[in-house]
PDB file of C-alpha atoms and ligand atoms in Angstrom:
ATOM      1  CA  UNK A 743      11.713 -16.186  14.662  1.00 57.00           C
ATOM      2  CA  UNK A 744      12.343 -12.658  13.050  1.00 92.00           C
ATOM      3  CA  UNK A 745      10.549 -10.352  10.870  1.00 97.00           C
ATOM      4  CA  UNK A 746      11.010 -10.244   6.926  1.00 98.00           C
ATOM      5  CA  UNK A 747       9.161  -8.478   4.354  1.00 98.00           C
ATOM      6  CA  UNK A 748       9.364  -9.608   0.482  1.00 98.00           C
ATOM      7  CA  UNK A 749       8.195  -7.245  -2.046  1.00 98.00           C
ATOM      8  CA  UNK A 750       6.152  -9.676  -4.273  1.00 98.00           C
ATOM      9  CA  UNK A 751       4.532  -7.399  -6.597  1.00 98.00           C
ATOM     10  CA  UNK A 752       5.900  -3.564  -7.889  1.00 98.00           C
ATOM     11  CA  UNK A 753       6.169  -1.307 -11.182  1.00 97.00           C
ATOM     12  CA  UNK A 754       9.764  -3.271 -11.485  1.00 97.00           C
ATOM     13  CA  UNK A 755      12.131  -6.494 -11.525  1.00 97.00           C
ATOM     14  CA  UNK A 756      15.701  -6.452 -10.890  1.00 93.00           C
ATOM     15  CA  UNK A 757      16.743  -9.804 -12.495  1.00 91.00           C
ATOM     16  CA  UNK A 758      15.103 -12.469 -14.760  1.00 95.00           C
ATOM     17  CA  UNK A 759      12.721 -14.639 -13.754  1.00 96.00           C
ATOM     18  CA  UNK A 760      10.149 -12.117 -11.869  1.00 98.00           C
ATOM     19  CA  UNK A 761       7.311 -10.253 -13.183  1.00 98.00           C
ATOM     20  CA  UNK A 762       6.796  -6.117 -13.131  1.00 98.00           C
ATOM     21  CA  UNK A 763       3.718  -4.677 -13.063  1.00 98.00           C
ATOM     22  CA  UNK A 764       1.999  -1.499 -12.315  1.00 97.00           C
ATOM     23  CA  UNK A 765       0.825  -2.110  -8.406  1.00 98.00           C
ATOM     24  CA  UNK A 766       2.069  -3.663  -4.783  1.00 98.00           C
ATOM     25  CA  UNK A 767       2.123  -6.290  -2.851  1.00 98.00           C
ATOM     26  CA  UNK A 768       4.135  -7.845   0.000  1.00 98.00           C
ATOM     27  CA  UNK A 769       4.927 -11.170   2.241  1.00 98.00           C
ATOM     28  CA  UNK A 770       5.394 -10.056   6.043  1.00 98.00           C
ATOM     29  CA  UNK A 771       6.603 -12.772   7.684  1.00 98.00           C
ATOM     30  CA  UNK A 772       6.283 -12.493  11.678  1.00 98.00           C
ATOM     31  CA  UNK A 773       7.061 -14.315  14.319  1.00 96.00           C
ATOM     32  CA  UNK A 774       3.303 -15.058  14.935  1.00 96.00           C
ATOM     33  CA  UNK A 775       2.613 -16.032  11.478  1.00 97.00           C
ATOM     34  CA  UNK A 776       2.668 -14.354   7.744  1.00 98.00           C
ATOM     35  CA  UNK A 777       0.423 -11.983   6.509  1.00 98.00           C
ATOM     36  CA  UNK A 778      -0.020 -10.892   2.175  1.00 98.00           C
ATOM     37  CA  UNK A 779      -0.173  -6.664   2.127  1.00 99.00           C
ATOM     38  CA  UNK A 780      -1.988  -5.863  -1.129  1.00 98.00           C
ATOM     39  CA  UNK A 781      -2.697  -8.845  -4.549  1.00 98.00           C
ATOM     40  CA  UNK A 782      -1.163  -6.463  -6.712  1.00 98.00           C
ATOM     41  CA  UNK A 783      -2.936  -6.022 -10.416  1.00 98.00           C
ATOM     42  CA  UNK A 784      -3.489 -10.107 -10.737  1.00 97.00           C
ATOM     43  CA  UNK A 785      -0.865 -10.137 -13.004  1.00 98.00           C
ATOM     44  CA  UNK A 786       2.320 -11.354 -11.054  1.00 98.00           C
ATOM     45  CA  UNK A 787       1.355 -12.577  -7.641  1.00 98.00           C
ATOM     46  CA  UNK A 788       1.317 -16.138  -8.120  1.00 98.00           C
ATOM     47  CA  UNK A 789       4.554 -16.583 -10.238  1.00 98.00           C
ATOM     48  CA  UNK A 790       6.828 -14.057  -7.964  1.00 98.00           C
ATOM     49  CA  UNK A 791       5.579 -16.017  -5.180  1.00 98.00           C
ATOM     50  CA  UNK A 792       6.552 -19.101  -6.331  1.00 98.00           C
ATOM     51  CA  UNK A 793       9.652 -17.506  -7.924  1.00 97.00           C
ATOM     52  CA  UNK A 794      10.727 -15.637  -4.488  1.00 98.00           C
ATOM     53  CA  UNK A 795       9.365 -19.075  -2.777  1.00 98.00           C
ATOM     54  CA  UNK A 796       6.971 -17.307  -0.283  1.00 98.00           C
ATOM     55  CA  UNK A 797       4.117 -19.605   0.243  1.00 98.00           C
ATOM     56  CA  UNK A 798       0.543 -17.874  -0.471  1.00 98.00           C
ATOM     57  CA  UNK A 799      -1.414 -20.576   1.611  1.00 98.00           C
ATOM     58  CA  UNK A 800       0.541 -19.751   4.547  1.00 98.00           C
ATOM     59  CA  UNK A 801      -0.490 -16.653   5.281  1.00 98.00           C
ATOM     60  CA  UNK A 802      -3.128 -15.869   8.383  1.00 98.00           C
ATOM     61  CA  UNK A 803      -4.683 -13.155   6.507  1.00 98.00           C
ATOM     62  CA  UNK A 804      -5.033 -10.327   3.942  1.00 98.00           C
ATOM     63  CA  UNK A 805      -4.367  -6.766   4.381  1.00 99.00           C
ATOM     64  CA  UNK A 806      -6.000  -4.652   1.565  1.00 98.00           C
ATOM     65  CA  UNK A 807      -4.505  -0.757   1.666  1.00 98.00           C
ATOM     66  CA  UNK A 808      -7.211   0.639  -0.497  1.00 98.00           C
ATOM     67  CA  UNK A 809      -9.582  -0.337  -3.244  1.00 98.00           C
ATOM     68  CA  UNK A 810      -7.749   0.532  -6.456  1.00 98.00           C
ATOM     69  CA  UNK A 811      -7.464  -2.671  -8.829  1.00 98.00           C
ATOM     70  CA  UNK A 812      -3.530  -2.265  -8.414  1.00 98.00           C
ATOM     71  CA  UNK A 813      -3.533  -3.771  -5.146  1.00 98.00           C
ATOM     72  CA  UNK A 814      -6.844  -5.862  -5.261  1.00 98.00           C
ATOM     73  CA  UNK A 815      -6.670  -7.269  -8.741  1.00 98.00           C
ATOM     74  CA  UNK A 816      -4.611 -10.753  -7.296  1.00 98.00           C
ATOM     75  CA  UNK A 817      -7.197 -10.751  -4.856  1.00 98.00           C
ATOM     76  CA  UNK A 818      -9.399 -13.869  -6.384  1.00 98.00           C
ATOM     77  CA  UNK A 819      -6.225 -15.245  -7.802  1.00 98.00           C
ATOM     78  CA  UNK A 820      -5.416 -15.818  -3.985  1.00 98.00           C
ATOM     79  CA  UNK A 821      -8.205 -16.774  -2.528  1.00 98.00           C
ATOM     80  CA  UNK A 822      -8.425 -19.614  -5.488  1.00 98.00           C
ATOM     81  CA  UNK A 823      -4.836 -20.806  -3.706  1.00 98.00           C
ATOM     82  CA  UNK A 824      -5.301 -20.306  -0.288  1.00 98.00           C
ATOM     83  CA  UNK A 825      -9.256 -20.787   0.317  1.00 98.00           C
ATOM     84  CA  UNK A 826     -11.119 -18.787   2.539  1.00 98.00           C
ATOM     85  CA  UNK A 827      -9.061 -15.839   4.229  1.00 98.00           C
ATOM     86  CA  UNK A 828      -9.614 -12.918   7.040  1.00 98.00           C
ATOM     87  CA  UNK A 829      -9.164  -9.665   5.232  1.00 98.00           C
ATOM     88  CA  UNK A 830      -8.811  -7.026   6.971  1.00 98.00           C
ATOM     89  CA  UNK A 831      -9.578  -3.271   5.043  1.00 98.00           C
ATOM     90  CA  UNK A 832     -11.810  -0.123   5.433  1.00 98.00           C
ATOM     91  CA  UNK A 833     -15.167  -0.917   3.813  1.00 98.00           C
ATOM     92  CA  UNK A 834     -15.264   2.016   1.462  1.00 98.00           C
ATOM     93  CA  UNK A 835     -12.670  -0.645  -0.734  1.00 98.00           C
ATOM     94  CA  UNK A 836     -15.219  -2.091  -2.359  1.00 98.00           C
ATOM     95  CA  UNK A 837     -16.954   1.112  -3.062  1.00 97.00           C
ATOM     96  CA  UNK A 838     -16.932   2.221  -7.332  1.00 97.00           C
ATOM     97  CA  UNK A 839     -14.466   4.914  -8.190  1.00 98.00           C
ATOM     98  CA  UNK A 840     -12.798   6.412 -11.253  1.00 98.00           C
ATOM     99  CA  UNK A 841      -9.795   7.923 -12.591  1.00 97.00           C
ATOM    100  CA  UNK A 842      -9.623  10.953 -15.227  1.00 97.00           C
ATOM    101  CA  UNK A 843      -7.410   9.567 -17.813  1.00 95.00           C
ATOM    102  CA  UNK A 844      -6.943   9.882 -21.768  1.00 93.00           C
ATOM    103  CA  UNK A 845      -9.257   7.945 -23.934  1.00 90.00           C
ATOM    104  CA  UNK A 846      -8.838   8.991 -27.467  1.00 90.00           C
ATOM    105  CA  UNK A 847      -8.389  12.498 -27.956  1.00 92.00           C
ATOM    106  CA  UNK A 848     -10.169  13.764 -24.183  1.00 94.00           C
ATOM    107  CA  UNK A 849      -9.786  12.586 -20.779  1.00 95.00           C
ATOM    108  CA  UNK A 850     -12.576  10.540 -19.401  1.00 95.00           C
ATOM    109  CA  UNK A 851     -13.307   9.085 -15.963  1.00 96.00           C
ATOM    110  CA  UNK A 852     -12.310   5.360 -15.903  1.00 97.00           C
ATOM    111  CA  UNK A 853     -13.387   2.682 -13.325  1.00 97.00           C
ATOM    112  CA  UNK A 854     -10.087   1.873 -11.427  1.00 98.00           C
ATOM    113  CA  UNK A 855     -12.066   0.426  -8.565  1.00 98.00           C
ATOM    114  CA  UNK A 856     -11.662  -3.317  -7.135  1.00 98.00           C
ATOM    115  CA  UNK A 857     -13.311  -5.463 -10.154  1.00 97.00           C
ATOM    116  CA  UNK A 858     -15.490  -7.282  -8.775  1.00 97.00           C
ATOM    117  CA  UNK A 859     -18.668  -7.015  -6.383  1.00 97.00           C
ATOM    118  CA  UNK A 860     -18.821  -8.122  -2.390  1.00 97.00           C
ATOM    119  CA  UNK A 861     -21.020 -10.762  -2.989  1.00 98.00           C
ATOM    120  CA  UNK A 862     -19.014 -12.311  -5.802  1.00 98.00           C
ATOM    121  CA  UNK A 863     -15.939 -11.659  -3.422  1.00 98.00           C
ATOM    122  CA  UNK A 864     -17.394 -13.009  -0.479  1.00 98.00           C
ATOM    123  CA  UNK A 865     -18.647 -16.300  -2.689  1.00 98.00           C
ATOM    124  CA  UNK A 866     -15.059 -17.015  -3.252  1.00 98.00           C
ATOM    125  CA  UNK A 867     -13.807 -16.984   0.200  1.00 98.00           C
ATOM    126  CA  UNK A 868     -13.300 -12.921   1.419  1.00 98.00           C
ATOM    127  CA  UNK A 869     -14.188 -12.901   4.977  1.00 98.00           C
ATOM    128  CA  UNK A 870     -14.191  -9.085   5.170  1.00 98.00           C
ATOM    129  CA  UNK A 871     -12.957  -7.674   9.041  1.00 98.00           C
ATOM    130  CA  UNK A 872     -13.432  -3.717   8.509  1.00 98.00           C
ATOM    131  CA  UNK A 873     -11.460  -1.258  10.156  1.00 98.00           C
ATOM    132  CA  UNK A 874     -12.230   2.366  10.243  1.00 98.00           C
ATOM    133  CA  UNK A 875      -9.759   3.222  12.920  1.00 98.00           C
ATOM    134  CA  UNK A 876      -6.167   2.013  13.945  1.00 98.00           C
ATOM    135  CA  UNK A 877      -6.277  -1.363  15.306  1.00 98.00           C
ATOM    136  CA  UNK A 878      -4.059  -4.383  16.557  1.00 98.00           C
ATOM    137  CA  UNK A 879      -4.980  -6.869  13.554  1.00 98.00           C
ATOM    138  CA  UNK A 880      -2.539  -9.651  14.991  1.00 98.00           C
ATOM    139  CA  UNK A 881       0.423  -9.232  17.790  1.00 97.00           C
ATOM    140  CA  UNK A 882       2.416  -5.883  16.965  1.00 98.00           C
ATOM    141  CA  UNK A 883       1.043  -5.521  13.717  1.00 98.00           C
ATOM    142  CA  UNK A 884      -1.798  -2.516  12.595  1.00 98.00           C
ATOM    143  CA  UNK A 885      -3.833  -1.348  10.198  1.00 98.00           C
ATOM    144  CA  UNK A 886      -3.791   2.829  10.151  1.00 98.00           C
ATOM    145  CA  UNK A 887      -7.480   3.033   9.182  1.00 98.00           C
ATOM    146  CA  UNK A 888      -8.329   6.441   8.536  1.00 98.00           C
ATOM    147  CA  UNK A 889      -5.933   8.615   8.505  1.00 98.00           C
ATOM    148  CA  UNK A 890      -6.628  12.622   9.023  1.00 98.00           C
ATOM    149  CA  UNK A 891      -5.539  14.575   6.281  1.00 97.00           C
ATOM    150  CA  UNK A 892      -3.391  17.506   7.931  1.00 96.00           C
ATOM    151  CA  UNK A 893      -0.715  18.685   6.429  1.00 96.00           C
ATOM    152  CA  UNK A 894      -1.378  21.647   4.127  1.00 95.00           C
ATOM    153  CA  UNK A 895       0.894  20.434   0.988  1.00 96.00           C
ATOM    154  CA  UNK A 896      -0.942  17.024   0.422  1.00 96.00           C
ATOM    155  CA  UNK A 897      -3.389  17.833  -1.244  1.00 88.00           C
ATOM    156  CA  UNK A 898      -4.026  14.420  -3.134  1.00 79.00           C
ATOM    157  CA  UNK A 899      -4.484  13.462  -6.558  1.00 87.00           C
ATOM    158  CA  UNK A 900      -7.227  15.864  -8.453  1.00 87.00           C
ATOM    159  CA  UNK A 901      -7.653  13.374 -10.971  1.00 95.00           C
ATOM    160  CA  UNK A 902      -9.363  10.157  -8.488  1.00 97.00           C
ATOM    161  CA  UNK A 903     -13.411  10.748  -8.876  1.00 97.00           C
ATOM    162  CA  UNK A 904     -16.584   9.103  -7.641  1.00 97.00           C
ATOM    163  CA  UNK A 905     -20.072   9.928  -8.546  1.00 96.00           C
ATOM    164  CA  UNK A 906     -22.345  11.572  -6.116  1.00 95.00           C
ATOM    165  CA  UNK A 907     -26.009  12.489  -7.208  1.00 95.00           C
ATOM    166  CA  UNK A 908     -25.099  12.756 -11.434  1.00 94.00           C
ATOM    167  CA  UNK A 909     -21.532  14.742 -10.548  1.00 96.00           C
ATOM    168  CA  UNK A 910     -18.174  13.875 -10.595  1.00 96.00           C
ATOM    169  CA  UNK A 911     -16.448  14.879  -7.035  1.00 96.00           C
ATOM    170  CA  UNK A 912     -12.965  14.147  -5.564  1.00 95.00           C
ATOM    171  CA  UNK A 913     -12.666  10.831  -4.186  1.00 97.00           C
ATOM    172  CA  UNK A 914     -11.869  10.920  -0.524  1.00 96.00           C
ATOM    173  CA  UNK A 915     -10.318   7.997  -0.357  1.00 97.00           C
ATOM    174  CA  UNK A 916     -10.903   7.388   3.163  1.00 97.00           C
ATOM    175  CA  UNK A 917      -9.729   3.498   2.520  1.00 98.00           C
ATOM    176  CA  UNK A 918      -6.505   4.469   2.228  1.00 98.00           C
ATOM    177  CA  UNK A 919      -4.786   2.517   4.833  1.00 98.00           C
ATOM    178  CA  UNK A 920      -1.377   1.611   6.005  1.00 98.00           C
ATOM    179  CA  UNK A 921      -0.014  -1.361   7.786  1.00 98.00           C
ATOM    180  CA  UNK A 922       2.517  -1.176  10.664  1.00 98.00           C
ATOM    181  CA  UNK A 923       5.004  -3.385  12.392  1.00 98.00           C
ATOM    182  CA  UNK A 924       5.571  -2.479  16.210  1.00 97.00           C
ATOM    183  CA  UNK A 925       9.201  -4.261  16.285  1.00 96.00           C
ATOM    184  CA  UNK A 926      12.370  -4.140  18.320  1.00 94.00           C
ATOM    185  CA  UNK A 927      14.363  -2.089  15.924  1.00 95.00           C
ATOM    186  CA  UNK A 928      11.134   0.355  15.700  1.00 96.00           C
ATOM    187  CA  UNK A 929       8.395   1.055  13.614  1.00 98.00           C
ATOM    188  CA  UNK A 930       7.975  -0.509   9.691  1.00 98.00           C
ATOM    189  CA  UNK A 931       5.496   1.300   8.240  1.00 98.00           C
ATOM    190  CA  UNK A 932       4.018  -0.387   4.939  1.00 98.00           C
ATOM    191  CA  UNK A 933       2.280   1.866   2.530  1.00 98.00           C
ATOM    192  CA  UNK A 934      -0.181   0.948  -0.170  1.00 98.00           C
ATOM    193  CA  UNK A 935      -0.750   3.993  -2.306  1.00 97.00           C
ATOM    194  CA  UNK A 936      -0.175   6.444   0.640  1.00 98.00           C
ATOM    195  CA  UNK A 937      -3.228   8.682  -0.847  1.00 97.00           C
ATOM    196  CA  UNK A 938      -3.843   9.894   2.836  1.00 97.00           C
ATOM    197  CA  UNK A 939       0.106  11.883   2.240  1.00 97.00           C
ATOM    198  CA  UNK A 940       2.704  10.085   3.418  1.00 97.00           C
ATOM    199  CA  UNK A 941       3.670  12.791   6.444  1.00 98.00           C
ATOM    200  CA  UNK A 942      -0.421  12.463   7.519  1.00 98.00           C
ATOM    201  CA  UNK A 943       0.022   8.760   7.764  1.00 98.00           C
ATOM    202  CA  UNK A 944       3.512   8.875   9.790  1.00 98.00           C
ATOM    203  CA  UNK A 945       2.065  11.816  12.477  1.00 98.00           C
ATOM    204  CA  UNK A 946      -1.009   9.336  12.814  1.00 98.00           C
ATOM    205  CA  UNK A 947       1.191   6.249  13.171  1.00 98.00           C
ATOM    206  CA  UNK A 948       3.420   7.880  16.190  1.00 98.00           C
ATOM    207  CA  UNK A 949       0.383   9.984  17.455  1.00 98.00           C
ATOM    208  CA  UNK A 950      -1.275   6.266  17.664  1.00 98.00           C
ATOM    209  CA  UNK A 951       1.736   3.934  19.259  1.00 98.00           C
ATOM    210  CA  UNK A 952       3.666   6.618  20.745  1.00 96.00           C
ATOM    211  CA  UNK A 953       6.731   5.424  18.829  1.00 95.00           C
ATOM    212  CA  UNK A 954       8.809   7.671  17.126  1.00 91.00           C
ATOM    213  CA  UNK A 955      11.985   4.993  16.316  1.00 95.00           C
ATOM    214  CA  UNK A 956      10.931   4.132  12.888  1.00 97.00           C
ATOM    215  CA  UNK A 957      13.387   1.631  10.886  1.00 98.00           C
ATOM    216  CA  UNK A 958      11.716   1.747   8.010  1.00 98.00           C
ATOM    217  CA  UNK A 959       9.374   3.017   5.612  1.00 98.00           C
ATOM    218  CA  UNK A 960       8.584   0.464   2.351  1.00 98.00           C
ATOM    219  CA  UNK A 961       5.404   1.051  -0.501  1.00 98.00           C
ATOM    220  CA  UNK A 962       3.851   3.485  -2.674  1.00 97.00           C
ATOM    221  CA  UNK A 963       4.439   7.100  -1.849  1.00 96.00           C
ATOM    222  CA  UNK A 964       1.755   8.676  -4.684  1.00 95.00           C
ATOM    223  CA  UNK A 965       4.553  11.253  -4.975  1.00 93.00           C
ATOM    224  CA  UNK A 966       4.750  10.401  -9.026  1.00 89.00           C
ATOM    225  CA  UNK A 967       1.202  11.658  -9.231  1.00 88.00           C
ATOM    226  CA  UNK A 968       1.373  14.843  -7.088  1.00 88.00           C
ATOM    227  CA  UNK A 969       2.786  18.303  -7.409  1.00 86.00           C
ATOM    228  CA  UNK A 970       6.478  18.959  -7.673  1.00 88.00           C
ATOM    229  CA  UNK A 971       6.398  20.926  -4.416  1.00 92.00           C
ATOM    230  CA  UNK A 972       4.783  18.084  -2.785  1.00 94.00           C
ATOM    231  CA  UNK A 973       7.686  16.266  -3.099  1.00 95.00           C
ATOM    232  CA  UNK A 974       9.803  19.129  -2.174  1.00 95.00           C
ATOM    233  CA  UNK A 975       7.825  19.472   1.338  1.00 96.00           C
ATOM    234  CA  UNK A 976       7.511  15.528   1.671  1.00 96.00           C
ATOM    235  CA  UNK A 977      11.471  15.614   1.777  1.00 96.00           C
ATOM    236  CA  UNK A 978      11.599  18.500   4.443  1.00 96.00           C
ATOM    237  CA  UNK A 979       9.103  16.773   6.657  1.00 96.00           C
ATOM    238  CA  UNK A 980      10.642  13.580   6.142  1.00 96.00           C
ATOM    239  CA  UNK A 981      13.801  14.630   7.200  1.00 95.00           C
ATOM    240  CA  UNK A 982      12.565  15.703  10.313  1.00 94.00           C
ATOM    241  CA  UNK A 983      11.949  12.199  11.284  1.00 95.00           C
ATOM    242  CA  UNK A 984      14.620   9.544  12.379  1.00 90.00           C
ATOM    243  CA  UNK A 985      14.075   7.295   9.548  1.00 96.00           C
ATOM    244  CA  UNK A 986      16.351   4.010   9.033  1.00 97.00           C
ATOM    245  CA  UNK A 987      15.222   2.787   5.887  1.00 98.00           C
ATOM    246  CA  UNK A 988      13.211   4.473   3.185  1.00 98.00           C
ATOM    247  CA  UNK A 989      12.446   1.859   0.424  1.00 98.00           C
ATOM    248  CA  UNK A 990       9.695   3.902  -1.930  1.00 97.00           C
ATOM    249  CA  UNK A 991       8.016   1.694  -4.372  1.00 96.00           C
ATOM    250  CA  UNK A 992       5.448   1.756  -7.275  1.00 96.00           C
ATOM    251  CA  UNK A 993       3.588   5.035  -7.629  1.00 94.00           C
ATOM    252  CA  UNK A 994       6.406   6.966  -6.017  1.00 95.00           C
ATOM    253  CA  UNK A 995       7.404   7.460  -9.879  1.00 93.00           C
ATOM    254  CA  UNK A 996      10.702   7.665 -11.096  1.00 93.00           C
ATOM    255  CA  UNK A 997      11.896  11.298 -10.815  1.00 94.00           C
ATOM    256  CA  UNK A 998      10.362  10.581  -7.304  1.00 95.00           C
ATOM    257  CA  UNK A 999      12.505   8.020  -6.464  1.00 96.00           C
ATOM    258  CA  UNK A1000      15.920   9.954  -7.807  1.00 96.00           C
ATOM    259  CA  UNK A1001      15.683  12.925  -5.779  1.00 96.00           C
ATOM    260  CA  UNK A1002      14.554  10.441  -2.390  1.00 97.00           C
ATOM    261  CA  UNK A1003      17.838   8.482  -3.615  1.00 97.00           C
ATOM    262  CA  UNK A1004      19.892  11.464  -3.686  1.00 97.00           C
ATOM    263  CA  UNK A1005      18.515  13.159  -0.512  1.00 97.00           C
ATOM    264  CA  UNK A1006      18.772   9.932   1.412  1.00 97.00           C
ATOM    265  CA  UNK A1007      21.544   8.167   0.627  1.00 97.00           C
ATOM    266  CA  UNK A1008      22.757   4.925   2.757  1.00 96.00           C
ATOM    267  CA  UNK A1009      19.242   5.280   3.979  1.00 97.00           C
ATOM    268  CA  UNK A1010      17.255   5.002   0.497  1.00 98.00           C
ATOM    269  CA  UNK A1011      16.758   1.536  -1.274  1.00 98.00           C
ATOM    270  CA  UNK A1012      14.681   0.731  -4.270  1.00 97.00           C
ATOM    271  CA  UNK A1013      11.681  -1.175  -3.195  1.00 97.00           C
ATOM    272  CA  UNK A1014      11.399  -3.884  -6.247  1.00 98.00           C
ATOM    273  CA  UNK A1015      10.134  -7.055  -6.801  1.00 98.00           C
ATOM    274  CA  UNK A1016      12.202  -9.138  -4.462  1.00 98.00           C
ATOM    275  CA  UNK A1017      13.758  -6.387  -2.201  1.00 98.00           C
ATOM    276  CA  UNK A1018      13.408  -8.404   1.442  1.00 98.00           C
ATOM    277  CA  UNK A1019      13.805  -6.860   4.550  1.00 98.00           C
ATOM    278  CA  UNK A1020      14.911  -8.642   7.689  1.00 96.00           C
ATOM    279  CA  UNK A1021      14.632  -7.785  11.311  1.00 93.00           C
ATOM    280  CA  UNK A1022      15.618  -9.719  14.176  1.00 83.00           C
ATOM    281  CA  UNK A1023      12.743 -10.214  16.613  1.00 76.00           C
TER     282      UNK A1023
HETATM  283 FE1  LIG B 529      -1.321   2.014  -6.602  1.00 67.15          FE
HETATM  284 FE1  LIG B 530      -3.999   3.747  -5.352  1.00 67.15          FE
END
């Protein structure tokens, strides 16, 4: 058996037949069994994963990456197909939080939290397994957990809020987590949103396995929501790294995306609906 991820949910479709939408998911087959990354918004799980054939009741459990309603809006839509399920996530995912965005002619905080409540989760199937730290969640396979935020140029998105006592503060989005595959060609490192910064969440990941081989990097980057010199220092540090495979996806934006094509070349790919990677075990 080898290792194959299948983008099943992402911002865009390369052919007819699959569904875009704004948010991420992904099949990870391995060779101890499959595991769903992320539901995406709810609106495209089921048909790309009939479409791409990947089977949603065969999977040993769910990975959520954070609690935005991008990646946890499929979530009920899979439990209703595959029953009760192990899902593994921080346990800040289910907490409320809110987004500054336009509505009308000013900007007001909008829920873009996971849209439901535990209990009504949990009723459906969720069998939550939180993680705070970085942990073994099946054989060679790891959730990040918290990530420390280290580097000085990601700074994070000004615009995610939660409300504390009345007041609107930054969101620290300690949920955000990443999932990583420990296999023979090196690291995969799976990204949700990658709020944490993605250069935080690789020096955690190497710091935590001691691996530094990493074949690939596949997900949302955030890097379409964050200052031009973000990206500009995200490149630099990236660089720095031996990095097979960067495959940037969803929120990575598409100016983003250019300039990561350009600067990596053979090494960049477009991480769409359908984009599979393979990996011998
Ligand atoms: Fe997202
Ligand atoms: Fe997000």
């Amino acid at each position: 058996m080898s290792w194959k991820i299948t983008i099943l949910c992402e911002n865009t479709v390369p052919r007819p037949g699959l569904l875009g939408e704004h948010g991420f998911a992904a099949y990870v087959e391995t060779p101890d069994g499959n595991i769903l990354f992320d539901t995406g918004q709810g609106f495209s799980l089921v048909q790309n994963a009939l479409r791409l054939q990947k089977d949603l009741r065969q999977v040993s459990q769910l990975v959520l990456s954070h609690g935005h309603f991008d990646h946890t809006g499929g979530l009920l839509a899979f439990l209703g197909l595959h029953g009760p399920c192990d899902i593994a996530a921080h346990p800040d995912v289910l907490s409320e939080r809110f987004r500054w965005m336009p509505q009308g002619p000013e900007e007001k905080p909008v829920s873009i939290g996971i849209p439901w409540r535990e209990a009504y989760i949990t009723s459906r199937g969720a069998r939550f397994q939180w993680h705070t730290s970085f942990t073994e969640i099946a054989r060679n396979v790891f959730v990040t957990g918290e990530v420390p935020r280290q580097s000085p140029f990601e700074t994070g998105d000004p615009k995610f809020v939660v409300r504390r006592d009345g007041e609107w503060v930054p969101d620290p989005l300690l949920d955000d987590c990443s999932m990583v595959l420990k296999t023979p060609q090196g690291l995969v490192i799976i990204l949700g949103c990658a709020h944490a910064g993605v250069v935080n969440i690789l020096d955690h990941v190497v710091a935590k396995t001691g691996e530094d081989r990493i074949y690939a990097i596949l997900g949302g980057t955030h890097l379409g929501f964050s200052a031009e010199t973000q990206l500009e220092q995200t490149i630099k540090a990236l660089k720095k790294y031996h990095i097979e495979l960067l495959a940037p996806s969803h929120c990575t934006g598409q100016h983003p995306v250019a300039r990561l094509a350009a600067e990596f070349g053979k090494g960049f790919a477009f991480g769409h609906v359908g984009f599979v990677l393979g990996l011998m075990s």
